[in-house]
Amino acid sequence: MFGSNDHIGDEAHRYGTATIGDAVARLRSGGLVAVPTETVYGLAADSTNAAAVAEIYRAKGRPDFNPLIVHVPNLAAARNLGQFNELAMRFAELLWPGPLTLVLPKTENCPVAPAVTAGLDTIALRVPAHPVMRELLHASGLYLAAPSANRSGGISPTTADHVARSLGLAAPLVLDGGACEQGIESTIVAINGTDFRILRPGPVTAAALERIASKPAATTDSETIEAPGQMLSHYAPNKPVRLNAPSAQPDEYHIGFGPVAGDMNLSDSADLAEAASLLFAALHHAEASKKKKIAVAPITDEGIGLALNDRLRRAASPK
Ligand code: AMP
Ligand code: MG
C-alpha cells in the first residue's frame, strides 16, 4: 500500500506488554489491536479485510448500521480512499494530523470492506497525531478502521486499563501509550461541496473550522441520515446520570467542574481542554464507585465545552 517497515519487533517499540511488531503481525492476520490515539483508545483492524472488520463489530457489540472511521498516515493515503474537494483539502492541510474526521465521497476504487462504511457511498477519514498510532500505521502499511475500544454504548476508554475493563474477554492485544491527551472523540465534519456540517462536536471547535472555511457551519435537521451512529444513548455508565448539578445527593457520585468541587473535579480552573481529557476517566471512576447514581456539575457550553456537553447528554439519556 504505502510502504511498510518490517524491522520493528524489538524492545524499543514496546508499549506495555506488546510491541509494534506483535501488533502488526496481529493486524496482518486479520486480528484486532487496541491502540492509543490523541482522542481515545481505538480498536483497530485492517479496513480492507471484511472478516477483520466483522470482528470489530462483534467484539464491541456495535450495531452494523454504525460506520467506522478509517485511520491513515497522511493526506496522500487518505486520497486513495476519499474524494477531496477544495474545502476538504483546506481542512486536511491545516488540521491533520489531529482530532478531525472528514466524511467524504468514497473513491471509485476504494478498497475498504463495505461494512466499514455501513453501505454508504461516503467514508470517514482521519490522520491521527498520536506517535504510537502513527508508528502502527507506518509499520503495518494498513488503512486501519478503529472505533473506540469499548463495548458499544459504554464509556469511551482513555487508558489501557479502561480498554481491558470494558471489553473484558474480548480485549485484544493492547498497545499501552498511557492516558490520551485530548480524551474526547474527534470532531466529525461532513463536506458537501462548499458547505460543511459538524456531525459530532469534538476537540476541533466550530470556531476553528469556520475560520478556516471563512463561512459558518451549515446546520441540518437530517442528522440521522448523515451520521447514522450518533445514538442518543451513548458513552453511558451503568447507573443514572444527572446533569447541571451544582450539588449532589448523598447517593450520588459528584463530578465537579471549576468552583463546584465535587468528589473529583474535571478542572479546578474551569479549563475545558483539561476537563475533556479527564471526562471519560471521571465517568469510569464514578461507574466503579459505591454510589448508586452520578451527578455532574454544570459545564460551560462553548468551544470544547459543546463536545463535553454532547457526550454528557448522551451519557444521561435513557437506554
Ligand atoms: P466512532 O464511534 O468514534 O468510531 O465514530 C464513528 C462515527 O462516525 C459514527 O458513529 C458515525 O456517526 C460517523 N461516521 C462514520 N462514517 C460515516 C459516514 N460515512 N457518514 C456519516 N457519518 C459517519
Ligand atoms: Mg465510540
PDB file of C-alpha atoms in Angstrom, residues 122-314:
ATOM      1  CA  THR A 122     -19.203   8.204   1.836  1.00  0.00           C
ATOM      2  CA  ILE A 123     -16.236   7.386   4.060  1.00  0.00           C
ATOM      3  CA  ALA A 124     -14.989   8.876   7.349  1.00  0.00           C
ATOM      4  CA  LEU A 125     -11.210   9.533   7.320  1.00  0.00           C
ATOM      5  CA  ARG A 126      -8.699  10.729   9.886  1.00  0.00           C
ATOM      6  CA  VAL A 127      -4.924  11.220  10.114  1.00  0.00           C
ATOM      7  CA  PRO A 128      -4.212  10.810  13.836  1.00  0.00           C
ATOM      8  CA  ALA A 129      -1.381  12.610  15.631  1.00  0.00           C
ATOM      9  CA  HIS A 130      -0.541  10.116  18.397  1.00  0.00           C
ATOM     10  CA  PRO A 131       3.011   8.771  17.939  1.00  0.00           C
ATOM     11  CA  VAL A 132       2.081   5.157  18.770  1.00  0.00           C
ATOM     12  CA  MET A 133      -0.847   5.116  16.321  1.00  0.00           C
ATOM     13  CA  ARG A 134       1.352   6.782  13.694  1.00  0.00           C
ATOM     14  CA  GLU A 135       4.050   4.163  14.225  1.00  0.00           C
ATOM     15  CA  LEU A 136       1.473   1.403  13.839  1.00  0.00           C
ATOM     16  CA  LEU A 137       0.075   2.913  10.626  1.00  0.00           C
ATOM     17  CA  HIS A 138       3.540   3.248   9.090  1.00  0.00           C
ATOM     18  CA  ALA A 139       4.787  -0.141  10.244  1.00  0.00           C
ATOM     19  CA  SER A 140       1.695  -2.078   9.155  1.00  0.00           C
ATOM     20  CA  GLY A 141       1.125  -0.296   5.858  1.00  0.00           C
ATOM     21  CA  LEU A 142      -2.595  -0.802   6.506  1.00  0.00           C
ATOM     22  CA  TYR A 143      -5.584   1.513   6.480  1.00  0.00           C
ATOM     23  CA  LEU A 144      -6.925   0.957   9.991  1.00  0.00           C
ATOM     24  CA  ALA A 145     -10.630   1.016  10.824  1.00  0.00           C
ATOM     25  CA  ALA A 146     -10.770   1.919  14.521  1.00  0.00           C
ATOM     26  CA  PRO A 147     -13.789   2.826  16.633  1.00  0.00           C
ATOM     27  CA  SER A 148     -13.336   3.395  20.349  1.00  0.00           C
ATOM     28  CA  ALA A 149     -12.064   0.290  22.173  1.00  0.00           C
ATOM     29  CA  ASN A 150     -15.083  -0.267  24.430  1.00  0.00           C
ATOM     30  CA  ARG A 151     -18.384  -2.151  24.393  1.00  0.00           C
ATOM     31  CA  SER A 152     -20.804  -0.264  22.140  1.00  0.00           C
ATOM     32  CA  GLY A 153     -22.753   2.393  24.040  1.00  0.00           C
ATOM     33  CA  GLY A 154     -20.431   2.343  27.061  1.00  0.00           C
ATOM     34  CA  ILE A 155     -17.907   4.861  28.338  1.00  0.00           C
ATOM     35  CA  SER A 156     -15.014   5.504  25.942  1.00  0.00           C
ATOM     36  CA  PRO A 157     -11.533   4.333  27.051  1.00  0.00           C
ATOM     37  CA  THR A 158      -8.765   6.859  27.654  1.00  0.00           C
ATOM     38  CA  THR A 159      -6.323   4.409  29.287  1.00  0.00           C
ATOM     39  CA  ALA A 160      -5.243   0.812  28.543  1.00  0.00           C
ATOM     40  CA  ASP A 161      -6.921  -0.210  31.792  1.00  0.00           C
ATOM     41  CA  HIS A 162     -10.284   1.163  30.590  1.00  0.00           C
ATOM     42  CA  VAL A 163      -9.960  -0.997  27.454  1.00  0.00           C
ATOM     43  CA  ALA A 164      -9.445  -4.157  29.461  1.00  0.00           C
ATOM     44  CA  ARG A 165     -12.301  -3.279  31.811  1.00  0.00           C
ATOM     45  CA  SER A 166     -14.787  -2.507  29.051  1.00  0.00           C
ATOM     46  CA  LEU A 167     -14.014  -5.301  26.604  1.00  0.00           C
ATOM     47  CA  GLY A 168     -13.298  -7.989  29.203  1.00  0.00           C
ATOM     48  CA  LEU A 169     -12.630 -11.299  27.487  1.00  0.00           C
ATOM     49  CA  ALA A 170     -12.994  -9.663  24.070  1.00  0.00           C
ATOM     50  CA  ALA A 171      -9.995  -7.409  24.881  1.00  0.00           C
ATOM     51  CA  PRO A 172      -7.403  -7.765  22.145  1.00  0.00           C
ATOM     52  CA  LEU A 173      -3.683  -7.089  22.229  1.00  0.00           C
ATOM     53  CA  VAL A 174      -3.283  -3.602  23.725  1.00  0.00           C
ATOM     54  CA  LEU A 175      -0.513  -1.104  22.970  1.00  0.00           C
ATOM     55  CA  ASP A 176      -0.296   0.903  26.193  1.00  0.00           C
ATOM     56  CA  GLY A 177       0.606   4.501  25.423  1.00  0.00           C
ATOM     57  CA  GLY A 178      -0.598   5.999  28.695  1.00  0.00           C
ATOM     58  CA  ALA A 179      -3.544   8.369  29.036  1.00  0.00           C
ATOM     59  CA  CYS A 180      -4.978  10.029  25.912  1.00  0.00           C
ATOM     60  CA  GLU A 181      -4.205  13.717  25.720  1.00  0.00           C
ATOM     61  CA  GLN A 182      -7.467  15.079  24.272  1.00  0.00           C
ATOM     62  CA  GLY A 183      -9.669  12.471  25.933  1.00  0.00           C
ATOM     63  CA  ILE A 184     -12.708  13.067  23.761  1.00  0.00           C
ATOM     64  CA  GLU A 185     -13.553  11.690  20.295  1.00  0.00           C
ATOM     65  CA  SER A 186     -12.625  13.528  17.097  1.00  0.00           C
ATOM     66  CA  THR A 187     -14.741  16.285  15.619  1.00  0.00           C
ATOM     67  CA  ILE A 188     -16.593  14.805  12.619  1.00  0.00           C
ATOM     68  CA  VAL A 189     -17.207  17.100   9.650  1.00  0.00           C
ATOM     69  CA  ALA A 190     -19.177  16.246   6.509  1.00  0.00           C
ATOM     70  CA  ILE A 191     -18.201  18.100   3.361  1.00  0.00           C
ATOM     71  CA  ASN A 192     -20.947  18.907   0.839  1.00  0.00           C
ATOM     72  CA  GLY A 193     -19.494  20.991  -1.975  1.00  0.00           C
ATOM     73  CA  THR A 194     -18.539  24.346  -0.490  1.00  0.00           C
ATOM     74  CA  ASP A 195     -20.565  23.664   2.694  1.00  0.00           C
ATOM     75  CA  PHE A 196     -19.581  21.719   5.769  1.00  0.00           C
ATOM     76  CA  ARG A 197     -21.567  20.354   8.654  1.00  0.00           C
ATOM     77  CA  ILE A 198     -20.418  19.265  12.095  1.00  0.00           C
ATOM     78  CA  LEU A 199     -21.778  15.749  12.627  1.00  0.00           C
ATOM     79  CA  ARG A 200     -20.103  15.326  16.025  1.00  0.00           C
ATOM     80  CA  PRO A 201     -18.564  18.143  18.109  1.00  0.00           C
ATOM     81  CA  GLY A 202     -15.047  17.438  19.366  1.00  0.00           C
ATOM     82  CA  PRO A 203     -11.631  18.912  20.159  1.00  0.00           C
ATOM     83  CA  VAL A 204     -11.519  20.915  16.900  1.00  0.00           C
ATOM     84  CA  THR A 205     -14.058  23.644  17.611  1.00  0.00           C
ATOM     85  CA  ALA A 206     -16.693  25.102  15.298  1.00  0.00           C
ATOM     86  CA  ALA A 207     -14.901  28.455  15.555  1.00  0.00           C
ATOM     87  CA  ALA A 208     -11.630  26.926  14.271  1.00  0.00           C
ATOM     88  CA  LEU A 209     -13.410  25.274  11.324  1.00  0.00           C
ATOM     89  CA  GLU A 210     -15.359  28.429  10.477  1.00  0.00           C
ATOM     90  CA  ARG A 211     -12.160  30.483  10.463  1.00  0.00           C
ATOM     91  CA  ILE A 212     -10.545  28.092   8.002  1.00  0.00           C
ATOM     92  CA  ALA A 213     -13.622  27.829   5.768  1.00  0.00           C
ATOM     93  CA  SER A 214     -14.385  31.563   6.021  1.00  0.00           C
ATOM     94  CA  LYS A 215     -18.041  30.680   6.469  1.00  0.00           C
ATOM     95  CA  PRO A 216     -20.352  29.358   9.164  1.00  0.00           C
ATOM     96  CA  ALA A 217     -21.012  25.625   9.519  1.00  0.00           C
ATOM     97  CA  ALA A 218     -24.252  24.560   7.832  1.00  0.00           C
ATOM     98  CA  THR A 219     -26.976  23.237  10.093  1.00  0.00           C
ATOM     99  CA  THR A 220     -29.268  20.334   9.392  1.00  0.00           C
ATOM    100  CA  ASP A 221     -32.356  18.577  10.577  1.00  0.00           C
ATOM    101  CA  SER A 222     -31.458  15.281   8.900  1.00  0.00           C
ATOM    102  CA  GLU A 223     -28.755  14.205  11.322  1.00  0.00           C
ATOM    103  CA  THR A 224     -29.989  10.613  11.459  1.00  0.00           C
ATOM    104  CA  ILE A 225     -29.274  10.162   7.762  1.00  0.00           C
ATOM    105  CA  GLU A 226     -25.868  11.853   7.728  1.00  0.00           C
ATOM    106  CA  ALA A 227     -24.491  10.473  10.989  1.00  0.00           C
ATOM    107  CA  PRO A 228     -26.068   7.063  11.378  1.00  0.00           C
ATOM    108  CA  GLY A 229     -24.173   6.180  14.534  1.00  0.00           C
ATOM    109  CA  GLN A 230     -24.950   9.215  16.633  1.00  0.00           C
ATOM    110  CA  MET A 231     -27.297   7.431  19.025  1.00  0.00           C
ATOM    111  CA  LEU A 232     -28.962   9.405  21.781  1.00  0.00           C
ATOM    112  CA  SER A 233     -27.819   6.986  24.484  1.00  0.00           C
ATOM    113  CA  HIS A 234     -24.065   6.508  24.181  1.00  0.00           C
ATOM    114  CA  TYR A 235     -20.949   6.853  26.349  1.00  0.00           C
ATOM    115  CA  ALA A 236     -23.255   5.677  29.137  1.00  0.00           C
ATOM    116  CA  PRO A 237     -22.256   4.394  32.578  1.00  0.00           C
ATOM    117  CA  ASN A 238     -24.344   1.568  34.060  1.00  0.00           C
ATOM    118  CA  LYS A 239     -26.082   3.939  36.502  1.00  0.00           C
ATOM    119  CA  PRO A 240     -28.269   7.046  36.200  1.00  0.00           C
ATOM    120  CA  VAL A 241     -26.558  10.339  35.338  1.00  0.00           C
ATOM    121  CA  ARG A 242     -27.968  13.761  36.341  1.00  0.00           C
ATOM    122  CA  LEU A 243     -26.569  16.865  34.620  1.00  0.00           C
ATOM    123  CA  ASN A 244     -26.167  20.552  35.588  1.00  0.00           C
ATOM    124  CA  ALA A 245     -25.982  19.614  39.258  1.00  0.00           C
ATOM    125  CA  PRO A 246     -24.375  22.338  41.424  1.00  0.00           C
ATOM    126  CA  SER A 247     -24.683  19.964  44.385  1.00  0.00           C
ATOM    127  CA  ALA A 248     -25.199  16.229  44.846  1.00  0.00           C
ATOM    128  CA  GLN A 249     -27.485  13.938  46.863  1.00  0.00           C
ATOM    129  CA  PRO A 250     -25.895  11.503  49.347  1.00  0.00           C
ATOM    130  CA  ASP A 251     -26.357   8.584  46.909  1.00  0.00           C
ATOM    131  CA  GLU A 252     -24.710  10.438  44.000  1.00  0.00           C
ATOM    132  CA  TYR A 253     -21.042  10.468  42.970  1.00  0.00           C
ATOM    133  CA  HIS A 254     -20.453  14.113  42.113  1.00  0.00           C
ATOM    134  CA  ILE A 255     -18.239  15.046  39.152  1.00  0.00           C
ATOM    135  CA  GLY A 256     -17.213  18.668  39.726  1.00  0.00           C
ATOM    136  CA  PHE A 257     -16.047  21.426  37.420  1.00  0.00           C
ATOM    137  CA  GLY A 258     -14.500  24.800  38.294  1.00  0.00           C
ATOM    138  CA  PRO A 259     -15.942  26.177  41.532  1.00  0.00           C
ATOM    139  CA  VAL A 260     -18.195  23.123  42.046  1.00  0.00           C
ATOM    140  CA  ALA A 261     -15.679  20.909  43.860  1.00  0.00           C
ATOM    141  CA  GLY A 262     -17.445  17.514  43.587  1.00  0.00           C
ATOM    142  CA  ASP A 263     -15.968  14.149  44.673  1.00  0.00           C
ATOM    143  CA  MET A 264     -13.472  14.738  41.899  1.00  0.00           C
ATOM    144  CA  ASN A 265     -13.028  17.838  39.773  1.00  0.00           C
ATOM    145  CA  LEU A 266     -12.596  17.861  35.972  1.00  0.00           C
ATOM    146  CA  SER A 267     -10.703  21.147  36.214  1.00  0.00           C
ATOM    147  CA  ASP A 268     -10.360  23.398  39.265  1.00  0.00           C
ATOM    148  CA  SER A 269      -9.540  26.287  36.981  1.00  0.00           C
ATOM    149  CA  ALA A 270     -12.546  25.548  34.697  1.00  0.00           C
ATOM    150  CA  ASP A 271     -10.200  24.756  31.784  1.00  0.00           C
ATOM    151  CA  LEU A 272     -12.347  22.950  29.192  1.00  0.00           C
ATOM    152  CA  ALA A 273      -9.446  21.139  27.476  1.00  0.00           C
ATOM    153  CA  GLU A 274      -8.307  19.753  30.823  1.00  0.00           C
ATOM    154  CA  ALA A 275     -11.900  18.754  31.589  1.00  0.00           C
ATOM    155  CA  ALA A 276     -12.208  16.965  28.228  1.00  0.00           C
ATOM    156  CA  SER A 277      -9.042  14.977  28.887  1.00  0.00           C
ATOM    157  CA  LEU A 278     -10.490  13.732  32.201  1.00  0.00           C
ATOM    158  CA  LEU A 279     -14.181  13.328  31.329  1.00  0.00           C
ATOM    159  CA  PHE A 280     -14.241   9.620  30.460  1.00  0.00           C
ATOM    160  CA  ALA A 281     -11.830   8.730  33.281  1.00  0.00           C
ATOM    161  CA  ALA A 282     -14.202  10.524  35.672  1.00  0.00           C
ATOM    162  CA  LEU A 283     -17.192   8.577  34.316  1.00  0.00           C
ATOM    163  CA  HIS A 284     -15.258   5.293  34.650  1.00  0.00           C
ATOM    164  CA  HIS A 285     -14.388   6.239  38.219  1.00  0.00           C
ATOM    165  CA  ALA A 286     -17.972   7.208  39.025  1.00  0.00           C
ATOM    166  CA  GLU A 287     -19.246   3.963  37.496  1.00  0.00           C
ATOM    167  CA  ALA A 288     -16.865   1.946  39.693  1.00  0.00           C
ATOM    168  CA  SER A 289     -17.717   3.884  42.863  1.00  0.00           C
ATOM    169  CA  LYS A 290     -20.104   2.609  45.558  1.00  0.00           C
ATOM    170  CA  LYS A 291     -22.590   5.438  44.904  1.00  0.00           C
ATOM    171  CA  LYS A 292     -25.759   4.358  43.061  1.00  0.00           C
ATOM    172  CA  LYS A 293     -26.011   7.428  40.867  1.00  0.00           C
ATOM    173  CA  ILE A 294     -23.869  10.086  39.206  1.00  0.00           C
ATOM    174  CA  ALA A 295     -24.319  13.867  39.237  1.00  0.00           C
ATOM    175  CA  VAL A 296     -22.289  16.237  37.051  1.00  0.00           C
ATOM    176  CA  ALA A 297     -21.662  19.938  37.696  1.00  0.00           C
ATOM    177  CA  PRO A 298     -22.682  22.479  35.036  1.00  0.00           C
ATOM    178  CA  ILE A 299     -20.070  22.803  32.273  1.00  0.00           C
ATOM    179  CA  THR A 300     -19.634  25.892  30.102  1.00  0.00           C
ATOM    180  CA  ASP A 301     -21.384  25.301  26.752  1.00  0.00           C
ATOM    181  CA  GLU A 302     -18.846  26.833  24.388  1.00  0.00           C
ATOM    182  CA  GLY A 303     -15.755  25.695  22.463  1.00  0.00           C
ATOM    183  CA  ILE A 304     -14.765  22.181  23.560  1.00  0.00           C
ATOM    184  CA  GLY A 305     -17.475  22.523  26.223  1.00  0.00           C
ATOM    185  CA  LEU A 306     -20.009  21.849  23.438  1.00  0.00           C
ATOM    186  CA  ALA A 307     -18.348  18.464  22.872  1.00  0.00           C
ATOM    187  CA  LEU A 308     -18.268  17.679  26.599  1.00  0.00           C
ATOM    188  CA  ASN A 309     -21.949  18.510  26.977  1.00  0.00           C
ATOM    189  CA  ASP A 310     -22.775  16.449  23.855  1.00  0.00           C
ATOM    190  CA  ARG A 311     -21.113  13.375  25.437  1.00  0.00           C
ATOM    191  CA  LEU A 312     -22.723  14.063  28.820  1.00  0.00           C
ATOM    192  CA  ARG A 313     -26.234  14.420  27.340  1.00  0.00           C
ATOM    193  CA  ARG A 314     -25.815  11.032  25.685  1.00  0.00           C
TER     194      ARG A 314
END
